[in-house]
PDB file of C-alpha atoms in Angstrom:
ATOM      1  CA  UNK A 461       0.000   0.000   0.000  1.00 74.00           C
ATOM      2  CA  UNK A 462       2.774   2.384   0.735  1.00 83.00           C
ATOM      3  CA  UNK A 463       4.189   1.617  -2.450  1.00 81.00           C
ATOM      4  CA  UNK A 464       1.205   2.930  -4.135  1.00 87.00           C
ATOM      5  CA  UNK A 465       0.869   5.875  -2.206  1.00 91.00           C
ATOM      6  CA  UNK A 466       4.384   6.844  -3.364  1.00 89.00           C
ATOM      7  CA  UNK A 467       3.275   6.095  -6.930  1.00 87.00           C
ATOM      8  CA  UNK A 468       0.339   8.112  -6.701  1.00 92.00           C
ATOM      9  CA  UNK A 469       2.464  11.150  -4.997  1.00 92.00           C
ATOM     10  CA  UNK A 470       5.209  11.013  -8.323  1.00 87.00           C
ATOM     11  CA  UNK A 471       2.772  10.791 -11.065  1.00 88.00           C
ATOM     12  CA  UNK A 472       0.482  14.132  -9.280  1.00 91.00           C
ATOM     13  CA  UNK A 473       3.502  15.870  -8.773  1.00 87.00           C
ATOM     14  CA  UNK A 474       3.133  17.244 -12.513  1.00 81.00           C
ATOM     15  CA  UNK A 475      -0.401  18.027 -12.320  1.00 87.00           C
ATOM     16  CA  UNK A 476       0.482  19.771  -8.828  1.00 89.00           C
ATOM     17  CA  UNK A 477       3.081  21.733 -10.788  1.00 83.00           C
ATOM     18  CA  UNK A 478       0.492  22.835 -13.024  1.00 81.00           C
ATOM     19  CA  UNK A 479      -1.839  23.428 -10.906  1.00 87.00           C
ATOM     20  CA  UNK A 480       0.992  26.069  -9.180  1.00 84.00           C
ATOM     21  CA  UNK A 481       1.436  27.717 -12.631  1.00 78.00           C
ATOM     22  CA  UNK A 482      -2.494  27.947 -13.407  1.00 81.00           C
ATOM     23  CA  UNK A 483      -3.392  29.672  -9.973  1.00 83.00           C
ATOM     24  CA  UNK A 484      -0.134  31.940 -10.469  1.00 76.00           C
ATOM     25  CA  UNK A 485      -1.944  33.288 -13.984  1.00 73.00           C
ATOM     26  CA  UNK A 486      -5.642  32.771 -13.910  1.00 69.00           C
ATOM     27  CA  UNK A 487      -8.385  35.569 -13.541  1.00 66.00           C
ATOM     28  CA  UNK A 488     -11.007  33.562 -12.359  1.00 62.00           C
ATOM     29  CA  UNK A 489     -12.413  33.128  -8.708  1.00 66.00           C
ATOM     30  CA  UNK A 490      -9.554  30.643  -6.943  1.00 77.00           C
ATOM     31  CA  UNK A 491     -12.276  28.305  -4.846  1.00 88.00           C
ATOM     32  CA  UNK A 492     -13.783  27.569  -8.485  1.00 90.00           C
ATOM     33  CA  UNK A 493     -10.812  27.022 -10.337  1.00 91.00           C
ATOM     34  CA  UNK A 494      -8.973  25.271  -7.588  1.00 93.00           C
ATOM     35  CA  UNK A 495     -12.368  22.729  -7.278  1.00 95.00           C
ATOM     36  CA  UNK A 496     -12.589  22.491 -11.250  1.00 94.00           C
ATOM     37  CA  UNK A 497      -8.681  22.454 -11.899  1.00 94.00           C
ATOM     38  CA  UNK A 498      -8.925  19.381  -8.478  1.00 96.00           C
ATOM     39  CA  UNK A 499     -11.679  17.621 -10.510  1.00 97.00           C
ATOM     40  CA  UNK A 500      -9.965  17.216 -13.813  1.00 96.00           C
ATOM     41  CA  UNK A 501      -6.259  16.312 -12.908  1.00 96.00           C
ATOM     42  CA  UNK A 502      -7.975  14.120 -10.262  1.00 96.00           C
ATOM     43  CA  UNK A 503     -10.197  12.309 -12.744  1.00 97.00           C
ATOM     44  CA  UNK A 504      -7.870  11.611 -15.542  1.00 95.00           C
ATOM     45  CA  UNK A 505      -4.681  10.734 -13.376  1.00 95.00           C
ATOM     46  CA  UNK A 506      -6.939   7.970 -11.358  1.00 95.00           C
ATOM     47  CA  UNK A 507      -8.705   6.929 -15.143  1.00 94.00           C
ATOM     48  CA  UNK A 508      -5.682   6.476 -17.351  1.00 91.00           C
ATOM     49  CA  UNK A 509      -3.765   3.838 -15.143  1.00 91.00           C
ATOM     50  CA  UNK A 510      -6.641   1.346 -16.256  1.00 91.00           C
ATOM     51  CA  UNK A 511      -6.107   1.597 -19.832  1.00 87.00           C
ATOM     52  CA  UNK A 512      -2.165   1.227 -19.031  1.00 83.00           C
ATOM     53  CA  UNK A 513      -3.227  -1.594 -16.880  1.00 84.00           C
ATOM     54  CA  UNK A 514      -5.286  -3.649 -19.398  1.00 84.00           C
ATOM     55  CA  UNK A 515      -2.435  -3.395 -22.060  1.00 78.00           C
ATOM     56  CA  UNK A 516      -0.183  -4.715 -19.173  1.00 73.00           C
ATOM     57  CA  UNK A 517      -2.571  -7.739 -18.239  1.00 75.00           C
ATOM     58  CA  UNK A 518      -3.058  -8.460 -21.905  1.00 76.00           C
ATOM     59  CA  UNK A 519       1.131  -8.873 -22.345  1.00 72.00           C
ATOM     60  CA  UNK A 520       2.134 -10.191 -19.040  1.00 63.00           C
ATOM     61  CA  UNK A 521       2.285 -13.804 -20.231  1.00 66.00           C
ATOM     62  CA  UNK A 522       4.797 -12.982 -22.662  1.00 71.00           C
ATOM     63  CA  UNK A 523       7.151 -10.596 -20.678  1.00 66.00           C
ATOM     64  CA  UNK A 524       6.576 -12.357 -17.146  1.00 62.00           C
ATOM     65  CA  UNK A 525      10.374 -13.174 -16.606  1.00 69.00           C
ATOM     66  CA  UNK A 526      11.327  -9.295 -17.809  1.00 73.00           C
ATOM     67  CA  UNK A 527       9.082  -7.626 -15.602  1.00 67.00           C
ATOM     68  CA  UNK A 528      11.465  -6.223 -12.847  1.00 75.00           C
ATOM     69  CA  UNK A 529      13.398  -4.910 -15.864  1.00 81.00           C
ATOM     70  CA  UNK A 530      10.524  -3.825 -17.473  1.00 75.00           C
ATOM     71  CA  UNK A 531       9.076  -1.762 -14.463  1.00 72.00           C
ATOM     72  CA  UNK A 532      12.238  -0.077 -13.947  1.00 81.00           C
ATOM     73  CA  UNK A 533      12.608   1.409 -17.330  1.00 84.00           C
ATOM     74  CA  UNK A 534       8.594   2.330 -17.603  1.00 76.00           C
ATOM     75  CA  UNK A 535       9.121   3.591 -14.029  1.00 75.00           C
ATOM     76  CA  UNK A 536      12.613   5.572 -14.706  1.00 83.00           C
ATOM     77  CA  UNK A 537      11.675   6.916 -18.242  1.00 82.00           C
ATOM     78  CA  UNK A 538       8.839   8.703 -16.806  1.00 77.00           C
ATOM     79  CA  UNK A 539      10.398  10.016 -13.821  1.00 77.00           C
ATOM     80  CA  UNK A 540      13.742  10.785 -15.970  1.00 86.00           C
ATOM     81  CA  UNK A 541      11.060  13.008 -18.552  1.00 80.00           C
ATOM     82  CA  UNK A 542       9.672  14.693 -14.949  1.00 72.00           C
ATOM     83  CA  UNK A 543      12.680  15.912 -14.113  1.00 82.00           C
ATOM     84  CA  UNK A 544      13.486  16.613 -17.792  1.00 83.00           C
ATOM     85  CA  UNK A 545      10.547  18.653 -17.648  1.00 75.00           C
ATOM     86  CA  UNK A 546      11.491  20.085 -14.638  1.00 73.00           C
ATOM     87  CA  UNK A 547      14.617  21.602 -15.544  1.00 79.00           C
ATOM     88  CA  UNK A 548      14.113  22.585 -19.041  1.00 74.00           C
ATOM     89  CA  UNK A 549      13.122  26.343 -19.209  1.00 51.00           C
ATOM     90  CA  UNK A 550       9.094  26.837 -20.507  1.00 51.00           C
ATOM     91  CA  UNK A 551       9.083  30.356 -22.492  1.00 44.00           C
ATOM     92  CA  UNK A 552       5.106  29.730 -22.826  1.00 48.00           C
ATOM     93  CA  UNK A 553       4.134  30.824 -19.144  1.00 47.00           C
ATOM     94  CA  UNK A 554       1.958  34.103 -19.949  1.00 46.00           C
ATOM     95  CA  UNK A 555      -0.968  34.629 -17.909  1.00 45.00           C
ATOM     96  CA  UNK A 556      -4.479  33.256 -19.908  1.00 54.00           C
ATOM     97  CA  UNK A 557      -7.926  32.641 -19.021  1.00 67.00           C
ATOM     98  CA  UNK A 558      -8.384  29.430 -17.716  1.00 75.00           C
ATOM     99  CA  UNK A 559     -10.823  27.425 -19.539  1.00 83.00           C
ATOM    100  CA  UNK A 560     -12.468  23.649 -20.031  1.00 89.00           C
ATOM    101  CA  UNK A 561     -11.016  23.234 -22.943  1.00 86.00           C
ATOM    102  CA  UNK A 562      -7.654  24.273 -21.440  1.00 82.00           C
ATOM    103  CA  UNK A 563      -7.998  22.296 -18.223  1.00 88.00           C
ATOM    104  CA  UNK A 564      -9.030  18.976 -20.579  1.00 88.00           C
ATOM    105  CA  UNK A 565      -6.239  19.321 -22.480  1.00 84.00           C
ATOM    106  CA  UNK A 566      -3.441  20.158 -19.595  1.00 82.00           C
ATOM    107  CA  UNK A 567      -5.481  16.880 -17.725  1.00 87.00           C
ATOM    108  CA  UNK A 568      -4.811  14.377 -20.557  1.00 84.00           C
ATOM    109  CA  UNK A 569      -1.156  16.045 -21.478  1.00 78.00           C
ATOM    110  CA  UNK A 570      -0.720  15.514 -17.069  1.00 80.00           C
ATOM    111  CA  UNK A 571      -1.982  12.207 -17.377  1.00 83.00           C
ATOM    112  CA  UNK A 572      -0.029  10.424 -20.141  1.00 78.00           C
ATOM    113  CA  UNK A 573       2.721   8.880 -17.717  1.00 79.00           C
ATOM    114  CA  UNK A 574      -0.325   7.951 -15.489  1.00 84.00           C
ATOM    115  CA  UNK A 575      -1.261   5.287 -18.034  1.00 82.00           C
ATOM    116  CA  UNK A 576       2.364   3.952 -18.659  1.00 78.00           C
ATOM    117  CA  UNK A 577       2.372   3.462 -14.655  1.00 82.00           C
ATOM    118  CA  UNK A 578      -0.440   1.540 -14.745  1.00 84.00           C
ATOM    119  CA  UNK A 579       1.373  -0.739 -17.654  1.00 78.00           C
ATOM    120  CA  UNK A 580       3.565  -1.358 -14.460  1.00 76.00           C
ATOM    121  CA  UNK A 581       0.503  -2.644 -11.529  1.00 78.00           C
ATOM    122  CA  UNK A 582       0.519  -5.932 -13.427  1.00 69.00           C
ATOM    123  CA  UNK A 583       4.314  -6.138 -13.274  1.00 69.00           C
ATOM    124  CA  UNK A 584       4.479  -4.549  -9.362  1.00 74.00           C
ATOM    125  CA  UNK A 585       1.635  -6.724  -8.464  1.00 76.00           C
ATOM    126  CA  UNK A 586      -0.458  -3.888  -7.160  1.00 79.00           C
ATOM    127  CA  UNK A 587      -4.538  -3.214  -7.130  1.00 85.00           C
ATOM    128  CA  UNK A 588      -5.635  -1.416  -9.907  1.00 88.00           C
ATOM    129  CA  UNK A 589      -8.607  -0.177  -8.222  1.00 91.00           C
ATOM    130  CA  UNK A 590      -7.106   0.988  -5.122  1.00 92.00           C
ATOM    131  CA  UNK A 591      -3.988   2.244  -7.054  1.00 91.00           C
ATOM    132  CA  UNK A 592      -6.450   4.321  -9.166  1.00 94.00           C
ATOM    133  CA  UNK A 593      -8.567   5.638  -6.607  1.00 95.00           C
ATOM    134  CA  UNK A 594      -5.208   6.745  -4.075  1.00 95.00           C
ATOM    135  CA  UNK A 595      -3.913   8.597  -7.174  1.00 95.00           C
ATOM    136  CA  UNK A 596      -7.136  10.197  -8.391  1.00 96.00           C
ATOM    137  CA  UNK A 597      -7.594  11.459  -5.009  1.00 97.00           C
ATOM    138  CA  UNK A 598      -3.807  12.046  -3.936  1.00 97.00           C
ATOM    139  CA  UNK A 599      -3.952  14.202  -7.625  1.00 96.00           C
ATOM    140  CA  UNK A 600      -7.095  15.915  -6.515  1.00 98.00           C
ATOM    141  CA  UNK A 601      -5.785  17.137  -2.980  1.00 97.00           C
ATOM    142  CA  UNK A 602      -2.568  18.151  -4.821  1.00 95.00           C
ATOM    143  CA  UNK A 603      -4.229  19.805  -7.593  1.00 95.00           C
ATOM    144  CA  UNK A 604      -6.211  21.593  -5.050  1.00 95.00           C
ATOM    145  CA  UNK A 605      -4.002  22.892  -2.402  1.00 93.00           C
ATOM    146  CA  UNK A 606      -1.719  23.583  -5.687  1.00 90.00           C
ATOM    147  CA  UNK A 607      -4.089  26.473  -7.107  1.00 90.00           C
ATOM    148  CA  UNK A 608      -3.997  28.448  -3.638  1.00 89.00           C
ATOM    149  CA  UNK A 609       0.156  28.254  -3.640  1.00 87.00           C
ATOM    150  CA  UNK A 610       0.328  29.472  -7.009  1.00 83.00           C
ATOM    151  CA  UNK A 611      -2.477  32.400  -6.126  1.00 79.00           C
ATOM    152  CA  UNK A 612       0.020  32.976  -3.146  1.00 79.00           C
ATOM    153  CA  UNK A 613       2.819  33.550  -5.790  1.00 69.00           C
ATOM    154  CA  UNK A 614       5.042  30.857  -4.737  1.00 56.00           C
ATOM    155  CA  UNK A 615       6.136  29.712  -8.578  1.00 57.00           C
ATOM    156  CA  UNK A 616       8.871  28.504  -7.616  1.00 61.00           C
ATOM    157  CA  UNK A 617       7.246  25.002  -6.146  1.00 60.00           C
ATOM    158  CA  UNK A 618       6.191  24.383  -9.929  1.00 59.00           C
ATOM    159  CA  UNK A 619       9.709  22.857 -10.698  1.00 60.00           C
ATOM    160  CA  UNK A 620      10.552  21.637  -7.662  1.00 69.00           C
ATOM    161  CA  UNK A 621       7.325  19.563  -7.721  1.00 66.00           C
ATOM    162  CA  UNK A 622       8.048  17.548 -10.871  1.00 67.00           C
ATOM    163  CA  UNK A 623      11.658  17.077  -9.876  1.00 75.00           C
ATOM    164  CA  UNK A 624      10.982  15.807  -6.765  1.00 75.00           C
ATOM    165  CA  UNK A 625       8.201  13.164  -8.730  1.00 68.00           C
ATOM    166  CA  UNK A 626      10.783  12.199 -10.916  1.00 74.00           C
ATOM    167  CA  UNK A 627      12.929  11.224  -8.666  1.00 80.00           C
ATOM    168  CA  UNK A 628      10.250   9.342  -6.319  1.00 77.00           C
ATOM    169  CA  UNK A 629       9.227   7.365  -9.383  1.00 73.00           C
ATOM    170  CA  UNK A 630      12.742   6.589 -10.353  1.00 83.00           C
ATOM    171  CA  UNK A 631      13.565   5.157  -6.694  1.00 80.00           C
ATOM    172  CA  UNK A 632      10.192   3.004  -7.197  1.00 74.00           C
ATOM    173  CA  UNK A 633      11.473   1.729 -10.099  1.00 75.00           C
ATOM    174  CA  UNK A 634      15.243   0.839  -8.512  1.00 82.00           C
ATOM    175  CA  UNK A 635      13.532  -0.727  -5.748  1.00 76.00           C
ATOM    176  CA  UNK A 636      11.601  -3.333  -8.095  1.00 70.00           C
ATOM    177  CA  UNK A 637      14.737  -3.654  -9.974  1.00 77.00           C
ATOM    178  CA  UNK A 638      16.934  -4.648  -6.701  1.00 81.00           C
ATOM    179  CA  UNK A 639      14.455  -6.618  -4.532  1.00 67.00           C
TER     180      UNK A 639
END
């Protein structure tokens, strides 16, 4: 269980981030935006790990005696592009309105490593439906709390977040590797 809780903190780290940037910029009301912004993030981060999950189930029988290997390099690719991410300076921060259409789009783009993770439950031998729910939630809280930082101007965090998920998911993927 703690595993997944650790899994579910490293993949809402880059929604969190967002969520940082988006109450840093937006014009609208932050109690709306924060629930909306919560409610999105939250949705598709706990949704996509099923799809990634199903692909896994569907090849585990042919990959069964690669799956340590496997779940460290799914695991470590995704944190490695986190802290890619991270790092790499992002010219296109101008303030905007923020809008469904913008929030469905930054939810899916937030949301793609969630469904390679879930490739790895079949491999780490974890519950798909309570890995799902801890991360839609953990994502939601994040999310959240993340809009009333960024409204407080701390913009720094936004970084810092999706480093420090990189390098959680990275460490998960070690520890499958080693033990």
């Amino acid at each position: 269980m703690i595993e997944t809780l650790f899994i579910a903190i490293g993949l809402a780290m880059d929604s969190f981030a967002v969520s940082i940037a988006l109450g840093s910029k937006a014009h609208r009301a932050k109690g709306r935006l924060a629930f909306t912004t919560a409610i999105y993030f939250g949705f598709f981060q706990g949704a996509m790990p099923v799809i990634g999950d199903q692909v896994g189930q569907q090849s585990t029988i042919y990959i069964s005696q690669y799956t340590p290997i496997i779940a460290f390099v799914l695991l470590g690719f995704i944190g490695l592009k986190m802290i890619y991410e991270s790092i790499k300076q992002n010219e296109n921060k101008s303030a905007q309105d923020v809008t469904h259409r913008l929030l469905l789009s930054l939810a899916i783009a937030t949301s793609i490593d969630a469904m390679a993770a879930g490739f790895s439950f079949t491999l780490l031998e974890v519950s798909t439906t309570v890995a799902c729910i801890t991360i839609g939630l953990v994502t939601f809280l994040l999310s959240y709390v993340g809009i009333y930082i960024g409204k407080r101007g701390n913009i720094w965090l936004e970084s810092k977040a999706e480093l420090i998920g990189g390098f959680i998911l990275i460490l998960i993927g070690l520890k499958v590797l080693v033990w």
